[in-house]
Coordinates of C-alpha atoms and ligand atoms in Angstrom, one line a residue:
X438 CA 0.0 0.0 0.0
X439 CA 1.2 3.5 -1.1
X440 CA 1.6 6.0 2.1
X441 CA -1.0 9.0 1.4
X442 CA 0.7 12.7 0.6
X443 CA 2.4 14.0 3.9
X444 CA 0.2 16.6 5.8
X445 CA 2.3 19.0 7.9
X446 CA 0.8 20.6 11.1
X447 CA 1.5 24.4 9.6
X448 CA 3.0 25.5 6.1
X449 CA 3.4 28.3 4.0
X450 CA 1.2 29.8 1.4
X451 CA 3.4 31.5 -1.6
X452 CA 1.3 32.8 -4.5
X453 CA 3.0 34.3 -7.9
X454 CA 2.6 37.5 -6.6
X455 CA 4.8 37.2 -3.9
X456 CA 7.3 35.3 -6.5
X457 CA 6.6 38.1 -8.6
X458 CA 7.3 40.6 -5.4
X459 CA 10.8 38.8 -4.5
X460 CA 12.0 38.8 -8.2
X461 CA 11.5 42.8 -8.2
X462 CA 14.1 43.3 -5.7
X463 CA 16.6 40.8 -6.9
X464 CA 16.6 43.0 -10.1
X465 CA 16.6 46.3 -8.1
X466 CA 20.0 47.9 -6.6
X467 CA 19.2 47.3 -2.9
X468 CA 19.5 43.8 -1.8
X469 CA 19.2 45.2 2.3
X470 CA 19.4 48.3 3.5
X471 CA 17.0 49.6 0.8
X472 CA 13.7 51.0 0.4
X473 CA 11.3 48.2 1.1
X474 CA 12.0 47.3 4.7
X475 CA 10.4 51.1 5.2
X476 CA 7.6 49.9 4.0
X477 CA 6.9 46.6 4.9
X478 CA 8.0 48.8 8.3
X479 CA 5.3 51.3 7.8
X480 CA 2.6 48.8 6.4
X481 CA 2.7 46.7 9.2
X482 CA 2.4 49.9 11.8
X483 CA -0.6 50.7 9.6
X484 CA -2.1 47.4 10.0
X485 CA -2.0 47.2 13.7
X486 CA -1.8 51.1 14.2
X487 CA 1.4 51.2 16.1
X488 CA 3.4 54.2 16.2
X489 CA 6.8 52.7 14.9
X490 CA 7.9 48.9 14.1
X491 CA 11.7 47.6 13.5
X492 CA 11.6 44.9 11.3
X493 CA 14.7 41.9 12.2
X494 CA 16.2 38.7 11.1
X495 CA 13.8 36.7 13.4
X496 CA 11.4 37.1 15.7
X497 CA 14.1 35.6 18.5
X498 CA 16.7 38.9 17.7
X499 CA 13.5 41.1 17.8
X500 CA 13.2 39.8 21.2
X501 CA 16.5 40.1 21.7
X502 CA 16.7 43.8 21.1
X503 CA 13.3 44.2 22.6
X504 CA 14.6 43.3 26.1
X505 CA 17.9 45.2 25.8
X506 CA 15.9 48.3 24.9
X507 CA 13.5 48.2 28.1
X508 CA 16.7 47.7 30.0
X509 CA 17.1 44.2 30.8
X510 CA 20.3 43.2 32.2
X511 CA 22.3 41.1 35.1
X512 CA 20.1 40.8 38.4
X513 CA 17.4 41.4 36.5
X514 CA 14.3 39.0 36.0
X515 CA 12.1 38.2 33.6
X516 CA 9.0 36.2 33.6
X517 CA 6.8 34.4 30.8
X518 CA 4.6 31.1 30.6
X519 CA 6.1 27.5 30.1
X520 CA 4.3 26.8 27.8
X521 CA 6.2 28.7 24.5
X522 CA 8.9 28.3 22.3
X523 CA 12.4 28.5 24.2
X524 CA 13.0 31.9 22.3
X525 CA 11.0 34.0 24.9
X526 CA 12.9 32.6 28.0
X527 CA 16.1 32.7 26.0
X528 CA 16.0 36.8 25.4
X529 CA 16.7 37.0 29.0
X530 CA 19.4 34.9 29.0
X531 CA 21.2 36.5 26.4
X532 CA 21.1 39.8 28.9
X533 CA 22.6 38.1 31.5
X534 CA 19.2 38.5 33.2
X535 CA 17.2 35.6 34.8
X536 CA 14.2 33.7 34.1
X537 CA 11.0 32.6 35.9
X538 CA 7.6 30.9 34.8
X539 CA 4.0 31.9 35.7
X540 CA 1.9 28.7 35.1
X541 CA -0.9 29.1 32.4
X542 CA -4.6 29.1 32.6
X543 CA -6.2 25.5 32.3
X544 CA -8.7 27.1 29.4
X545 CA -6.9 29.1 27.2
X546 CA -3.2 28.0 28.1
X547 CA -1.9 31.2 28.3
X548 CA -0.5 32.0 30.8
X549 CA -2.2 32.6 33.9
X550 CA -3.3 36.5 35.6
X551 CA -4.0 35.0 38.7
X552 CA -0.7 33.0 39.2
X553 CA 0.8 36.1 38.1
X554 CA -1.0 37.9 40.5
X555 CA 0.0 35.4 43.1
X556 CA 3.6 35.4 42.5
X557 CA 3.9 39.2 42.3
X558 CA 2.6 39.3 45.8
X559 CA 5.5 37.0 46.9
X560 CA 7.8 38.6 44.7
X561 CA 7.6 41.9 46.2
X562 CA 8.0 40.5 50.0
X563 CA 10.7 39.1 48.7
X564 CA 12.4 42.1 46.5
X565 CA 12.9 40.0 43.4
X566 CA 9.5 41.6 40.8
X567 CA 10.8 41.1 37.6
X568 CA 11.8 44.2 34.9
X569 CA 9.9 42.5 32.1
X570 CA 6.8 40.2 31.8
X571 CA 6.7 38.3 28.1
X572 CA 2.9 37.3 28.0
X573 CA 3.1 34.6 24.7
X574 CA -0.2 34.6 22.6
X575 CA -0.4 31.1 22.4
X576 CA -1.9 29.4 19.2
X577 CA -2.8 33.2 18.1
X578 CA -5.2 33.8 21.2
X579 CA -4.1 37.2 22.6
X580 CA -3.6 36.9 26.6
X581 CA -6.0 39.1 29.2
X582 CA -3.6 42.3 28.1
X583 CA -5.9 44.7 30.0
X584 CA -5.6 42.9 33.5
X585 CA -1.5 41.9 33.1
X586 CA -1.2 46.1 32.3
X587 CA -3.6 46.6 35.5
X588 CA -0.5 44.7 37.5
X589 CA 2.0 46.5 35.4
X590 CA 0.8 49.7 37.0
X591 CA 1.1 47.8 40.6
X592 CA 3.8 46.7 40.3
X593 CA 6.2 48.4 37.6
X594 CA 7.3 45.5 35.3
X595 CA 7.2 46.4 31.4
X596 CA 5.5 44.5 29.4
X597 CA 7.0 42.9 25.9
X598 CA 4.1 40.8 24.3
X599 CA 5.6 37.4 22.3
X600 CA 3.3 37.9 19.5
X601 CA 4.8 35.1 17.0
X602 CA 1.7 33.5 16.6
X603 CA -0.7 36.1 16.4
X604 CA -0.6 38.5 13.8
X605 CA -3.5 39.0 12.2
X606 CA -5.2 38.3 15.8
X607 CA -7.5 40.9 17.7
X608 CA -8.3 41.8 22.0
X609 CA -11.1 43.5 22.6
X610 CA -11.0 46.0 19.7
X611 CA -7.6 46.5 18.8
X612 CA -5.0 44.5 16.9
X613 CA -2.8 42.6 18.4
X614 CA 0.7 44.6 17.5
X615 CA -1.1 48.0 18.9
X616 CA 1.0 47.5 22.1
X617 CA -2.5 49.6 23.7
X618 CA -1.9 47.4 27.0
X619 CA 2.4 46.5 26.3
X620 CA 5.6 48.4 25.4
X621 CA 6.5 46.0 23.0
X622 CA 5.0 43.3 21.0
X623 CA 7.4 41.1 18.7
X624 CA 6.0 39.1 15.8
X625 CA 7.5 36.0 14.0
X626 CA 7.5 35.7 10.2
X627 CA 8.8 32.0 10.1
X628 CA 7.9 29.8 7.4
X629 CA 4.9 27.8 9.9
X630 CA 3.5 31.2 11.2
X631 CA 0.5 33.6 9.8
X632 CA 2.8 35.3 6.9
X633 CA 6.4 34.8 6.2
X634 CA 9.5 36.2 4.9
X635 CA 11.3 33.1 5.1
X636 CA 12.8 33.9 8.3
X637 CA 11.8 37.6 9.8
X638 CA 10.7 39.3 12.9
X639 CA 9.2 42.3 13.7
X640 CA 8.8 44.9 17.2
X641 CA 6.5 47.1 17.2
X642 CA 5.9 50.1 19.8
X643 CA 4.4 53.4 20.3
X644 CA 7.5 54.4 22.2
X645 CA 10.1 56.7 20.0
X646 CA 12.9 56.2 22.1
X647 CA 12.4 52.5 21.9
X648 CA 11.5 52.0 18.2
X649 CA 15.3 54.7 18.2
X650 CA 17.1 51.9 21.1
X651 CA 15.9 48.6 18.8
X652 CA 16.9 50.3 15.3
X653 CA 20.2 50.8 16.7
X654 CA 20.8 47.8 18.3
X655 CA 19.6 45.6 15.1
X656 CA 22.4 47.5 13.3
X657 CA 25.9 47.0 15.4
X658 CA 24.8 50.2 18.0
X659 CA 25.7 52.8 14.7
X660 CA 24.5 55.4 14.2
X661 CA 25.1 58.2 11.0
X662 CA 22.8 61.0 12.6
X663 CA 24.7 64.1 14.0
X664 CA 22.1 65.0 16.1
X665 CA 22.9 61.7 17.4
X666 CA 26.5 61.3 17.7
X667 CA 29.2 62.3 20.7
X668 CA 31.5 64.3 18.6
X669 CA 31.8 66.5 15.4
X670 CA 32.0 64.3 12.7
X671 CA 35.6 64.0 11.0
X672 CA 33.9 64.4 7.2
X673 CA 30.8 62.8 5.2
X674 CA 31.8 59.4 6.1
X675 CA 31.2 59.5 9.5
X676 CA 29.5 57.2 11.3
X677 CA 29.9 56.4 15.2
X678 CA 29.5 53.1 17.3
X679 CA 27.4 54.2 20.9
X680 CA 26.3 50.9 22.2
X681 CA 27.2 46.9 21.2
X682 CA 24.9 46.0 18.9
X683 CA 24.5 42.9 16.1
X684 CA 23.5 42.4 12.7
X685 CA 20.0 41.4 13.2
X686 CA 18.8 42.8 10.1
X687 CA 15.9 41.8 7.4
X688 CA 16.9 42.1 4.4
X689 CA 15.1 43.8 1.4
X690 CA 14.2 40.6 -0.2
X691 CA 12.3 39.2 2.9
X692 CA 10.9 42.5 3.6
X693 CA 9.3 42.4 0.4
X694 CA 8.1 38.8 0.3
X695 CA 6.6 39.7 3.9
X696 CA 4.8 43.3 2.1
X697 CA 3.0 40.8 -0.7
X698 CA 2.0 38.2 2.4
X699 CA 0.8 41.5 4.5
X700 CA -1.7 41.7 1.5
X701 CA -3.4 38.0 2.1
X702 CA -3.3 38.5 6.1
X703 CA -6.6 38.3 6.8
X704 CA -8.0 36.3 3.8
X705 CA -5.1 34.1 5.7
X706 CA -6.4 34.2 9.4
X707 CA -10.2 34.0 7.9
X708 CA -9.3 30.4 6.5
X709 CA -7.6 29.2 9.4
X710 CA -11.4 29.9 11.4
X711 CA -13.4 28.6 8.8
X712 CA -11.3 25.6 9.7
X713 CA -10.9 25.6 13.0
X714 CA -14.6 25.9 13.1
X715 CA -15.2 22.9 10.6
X716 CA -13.2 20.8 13.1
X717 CA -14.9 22.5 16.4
X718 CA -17.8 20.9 14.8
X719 CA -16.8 17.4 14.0
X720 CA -14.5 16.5 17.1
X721 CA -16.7 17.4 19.3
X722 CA -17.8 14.0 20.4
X723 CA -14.3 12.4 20.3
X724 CA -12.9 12.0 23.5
X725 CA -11.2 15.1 23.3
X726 CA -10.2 19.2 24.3
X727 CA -10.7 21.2 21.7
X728 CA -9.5 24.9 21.9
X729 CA -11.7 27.5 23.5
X730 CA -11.5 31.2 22.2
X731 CA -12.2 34.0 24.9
X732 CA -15.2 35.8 24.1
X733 CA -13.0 39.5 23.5
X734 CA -10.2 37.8 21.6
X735 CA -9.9 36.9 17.4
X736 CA -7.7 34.2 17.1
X737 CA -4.7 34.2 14.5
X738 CA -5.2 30.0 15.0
X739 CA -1.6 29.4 14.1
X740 CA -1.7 26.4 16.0
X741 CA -5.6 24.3 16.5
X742 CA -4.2 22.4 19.9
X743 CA -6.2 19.5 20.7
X744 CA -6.1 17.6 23.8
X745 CA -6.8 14.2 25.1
X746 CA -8.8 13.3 27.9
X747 CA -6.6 10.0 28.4
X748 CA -3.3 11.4 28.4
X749 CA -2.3 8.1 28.5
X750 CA -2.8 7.3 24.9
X751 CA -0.7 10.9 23.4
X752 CA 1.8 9.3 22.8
X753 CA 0.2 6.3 20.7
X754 CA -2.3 8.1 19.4
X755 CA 0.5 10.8 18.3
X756 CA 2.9 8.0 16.7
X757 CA 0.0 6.5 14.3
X758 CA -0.7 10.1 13.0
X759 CA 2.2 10.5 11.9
X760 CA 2.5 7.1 11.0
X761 CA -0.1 8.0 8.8
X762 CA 1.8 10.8 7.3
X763 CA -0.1 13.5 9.2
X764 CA 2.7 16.1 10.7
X765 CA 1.2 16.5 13.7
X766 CA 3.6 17.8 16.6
X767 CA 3.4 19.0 20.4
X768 CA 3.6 22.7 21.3
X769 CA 5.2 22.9 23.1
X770 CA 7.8 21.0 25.9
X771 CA 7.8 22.9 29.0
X772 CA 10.7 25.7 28.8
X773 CA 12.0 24.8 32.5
X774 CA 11.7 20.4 31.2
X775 CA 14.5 21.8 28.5
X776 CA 18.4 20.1 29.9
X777 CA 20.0 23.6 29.2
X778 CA 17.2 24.9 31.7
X779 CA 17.9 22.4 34.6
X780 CA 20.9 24.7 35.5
X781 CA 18.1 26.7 36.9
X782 CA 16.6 23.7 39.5
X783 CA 12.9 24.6 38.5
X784 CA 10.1 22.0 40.1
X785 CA 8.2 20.8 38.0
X786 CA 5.6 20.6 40.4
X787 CA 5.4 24.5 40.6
X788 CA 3.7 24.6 36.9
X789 CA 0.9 22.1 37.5
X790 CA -1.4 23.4 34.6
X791 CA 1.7 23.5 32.0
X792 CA 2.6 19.6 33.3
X793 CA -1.4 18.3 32.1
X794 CA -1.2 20.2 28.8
X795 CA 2.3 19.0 27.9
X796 CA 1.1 15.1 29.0
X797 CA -1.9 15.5 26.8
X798 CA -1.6 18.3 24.0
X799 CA -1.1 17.7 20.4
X800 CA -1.2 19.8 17.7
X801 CA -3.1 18.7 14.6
X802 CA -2.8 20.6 11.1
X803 CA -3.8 24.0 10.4
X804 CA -2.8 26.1 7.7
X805 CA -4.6 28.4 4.8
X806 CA -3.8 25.6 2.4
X807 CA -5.5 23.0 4.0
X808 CA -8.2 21.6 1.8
X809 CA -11.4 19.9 3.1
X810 CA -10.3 16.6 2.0
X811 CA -6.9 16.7 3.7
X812 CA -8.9 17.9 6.8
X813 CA -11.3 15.2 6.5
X814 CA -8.3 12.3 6.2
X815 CA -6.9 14.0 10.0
X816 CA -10.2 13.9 11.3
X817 CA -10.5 10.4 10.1
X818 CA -7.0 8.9 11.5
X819 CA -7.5 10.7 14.3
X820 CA -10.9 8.6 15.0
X821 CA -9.2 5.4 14.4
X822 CA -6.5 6.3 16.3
X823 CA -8.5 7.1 19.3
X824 CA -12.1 5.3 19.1
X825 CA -10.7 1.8 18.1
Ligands
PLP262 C1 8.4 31.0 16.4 C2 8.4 31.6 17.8 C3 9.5 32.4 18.2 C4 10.7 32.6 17.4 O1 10.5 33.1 16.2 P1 11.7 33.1 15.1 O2 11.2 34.1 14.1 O3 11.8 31.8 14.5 O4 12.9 33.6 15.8 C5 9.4 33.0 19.4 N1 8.3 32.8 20.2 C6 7.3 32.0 19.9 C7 6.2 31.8 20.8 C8 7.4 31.3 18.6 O5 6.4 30.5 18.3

């Protein structure tokens, strides 16, 4: 028997157009550096109605410059959900700062304002509140913004909102990317998530100084404007280093490939309900979680996380999906579980909500692409798998 055609969990969607966009710019002068970043730039700050953005090489160096910015550094904390991709813990790290986890909700696996709330109590007896909070919009869903600023204003932490799955998504009337309830909100343009530039990150603020602090930094801490600089300059030439930066740059060709995607955004997110919806509707009597929206939020659905009652059987029931050719995967492994992270001692037992979704959580395909029929086969192998 021939193995059907492999399903992935998430993939792109690349039209001519955005060929067409890419091919532009390969025949223009810039390669980098050029025109188009400004606009993809300015598009996206249109889109979400942000002040400024700063596009970057990934969504990880966005973070990256995003922390550094608000002032991150050693002796500092910073504090985010388990339940995320290693790159928001990781931005700390590379500040010399430290890292701690708030355990998620058991609804919407974000993570959780009350444990927050909880642990910023002990935190301040204690004299260790973190700098920066890093609420992740898991799956697309925005967090509760309104109540984490609420404790911002309590207790002084910034706020830098991990946005990599969710633009596209809305909370309560604004677009996620406004930054109405955070300093900073970073967005990934990986290959699996909502739009792509191949790889490409973006920061977004309606703080000057900081859209001024992350533009520098993505560009070796250089700048070439006088207003700017500690000394006359020595002739036309003249740039001047102020602060260690990198090359975490986008380049003209992704910036333009992410432009032509911006286009499609929310003919993108507007498929991934329709199918989320069509598979609300006929899972609902396997044995089961399927994800639950918050009434105020739009969901980018980058990820449609299901999860079994019987935790028991994940791990079969996830081997003979893919098996099957169906890419399914688990987002994601606690942070703290990760061996780099034991350095830090964390107990498991501390994260209790973040422990049940990572023994039962699997995430099944979801992407614009995904036809009816390839939706059908996963709901189909998933009912063998689990109701035989
Ligand atoms: C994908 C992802 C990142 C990293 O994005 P890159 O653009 O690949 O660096 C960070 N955080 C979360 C939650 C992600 O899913």
């Amino acid at each position: 028997m021939t193995k059907k055609p492999y399903i992935p969990y998430g993939t792109q969607s690349i039209l001519e157009d955005d060929i067409d966009a890419v091919v532009d710019v390969l025949k223009s002068k810039f390669l980098t550096q050029g025109p188009v970043i400004n606009d993809f730039e300015t598009t996206i700050s249109q889109y979400c109605k942000s002040d400024f953005s700063v596009a970057c090489n990934s969504s990880t160096s966005a973070l990256h410059v995003a922390c550094l910015a608000l002032g991150l550094g050693p002796g500092d904390w910073l504090w985010t959900s388990p339940i995320t991709f290693v790159a928001s813990a990781n931005c700390a790290l590379y500040c010399g700062a430290k890292v701690d986890f708030v355990d998620i909700d058991p609804f919407s696996y974000n993570l959780c304002v009350g444990a927050l709330e909880k642990k910023l109590l002990e935190a301040k007896k204690q004299g260790k509140l973190p700098k920066i909070v890093v609420p992740v919009h898991l799956c697309g869903q925005s967090c509760e913004m309104e109540e984490i600023k609420k404790l911002s204003e309590i207790y002084g932490f910034k706020i830098l909102e991990d946005a990599s799955h969710a633009v596209g998504a809305r909370y309560k009337k604004s677009v996620v990317g406004s930054c109405k309830y955070s300093d900073i909100a970073v967005f990934s343009f990986h290959p699996v998530k909502i739009v792509t530039t191949g790889e490409g990150g973006m920061a977004m603020t309606n703080d000057k100084q900081l859209a001024e602090r992350m533009s520098a930094l993505r560009s070796h801490g250089i700048t070439r404007d006088d207003k700017k600089m500690m000394r006359v300059p020595d002739g036309s030439w003249y740039y001047e280093q102020l602060d260690l930066g990198f090359n975490y740059r986008m380049t003209d060709i992704q910036a333009a490939l992410g432009l032509s995607q911006l286009k499609k955004l929310d003919k993108f997110v507007a498929r991934r309900h329709i199918l989320a919806k069509r598979y609300d509707e006929k899972l609902k009597d396997f044995p089961i979680i399927t994800p639950q929206v918050n009434r105020d939020c739009y969901s980018a659905f980058h990820l449609y996380c299901i999860r079994l009652k019987c935790p028991e059987k994940r791990r079969v029931t996830f081997e003979y999906l893919r098996a099957q050719n169906i890419g399914v995967n688990v987002h994601y492994i606690p942070v703290y579980r990760h061996p780099y992270y034991q350095r830090f001692n964390f107990n498991q037992n501390s994260f209790p909500n973040a422990e049940a979704f990572y023994s039962s959580a699997i995430s099944i395909p979801m992407y614009p692409n995904l036809s009816f029929d390839e939706q059908d086969r996963v709901i189909e192998t998933l009912k063998d798998a689990l109701m035989t």
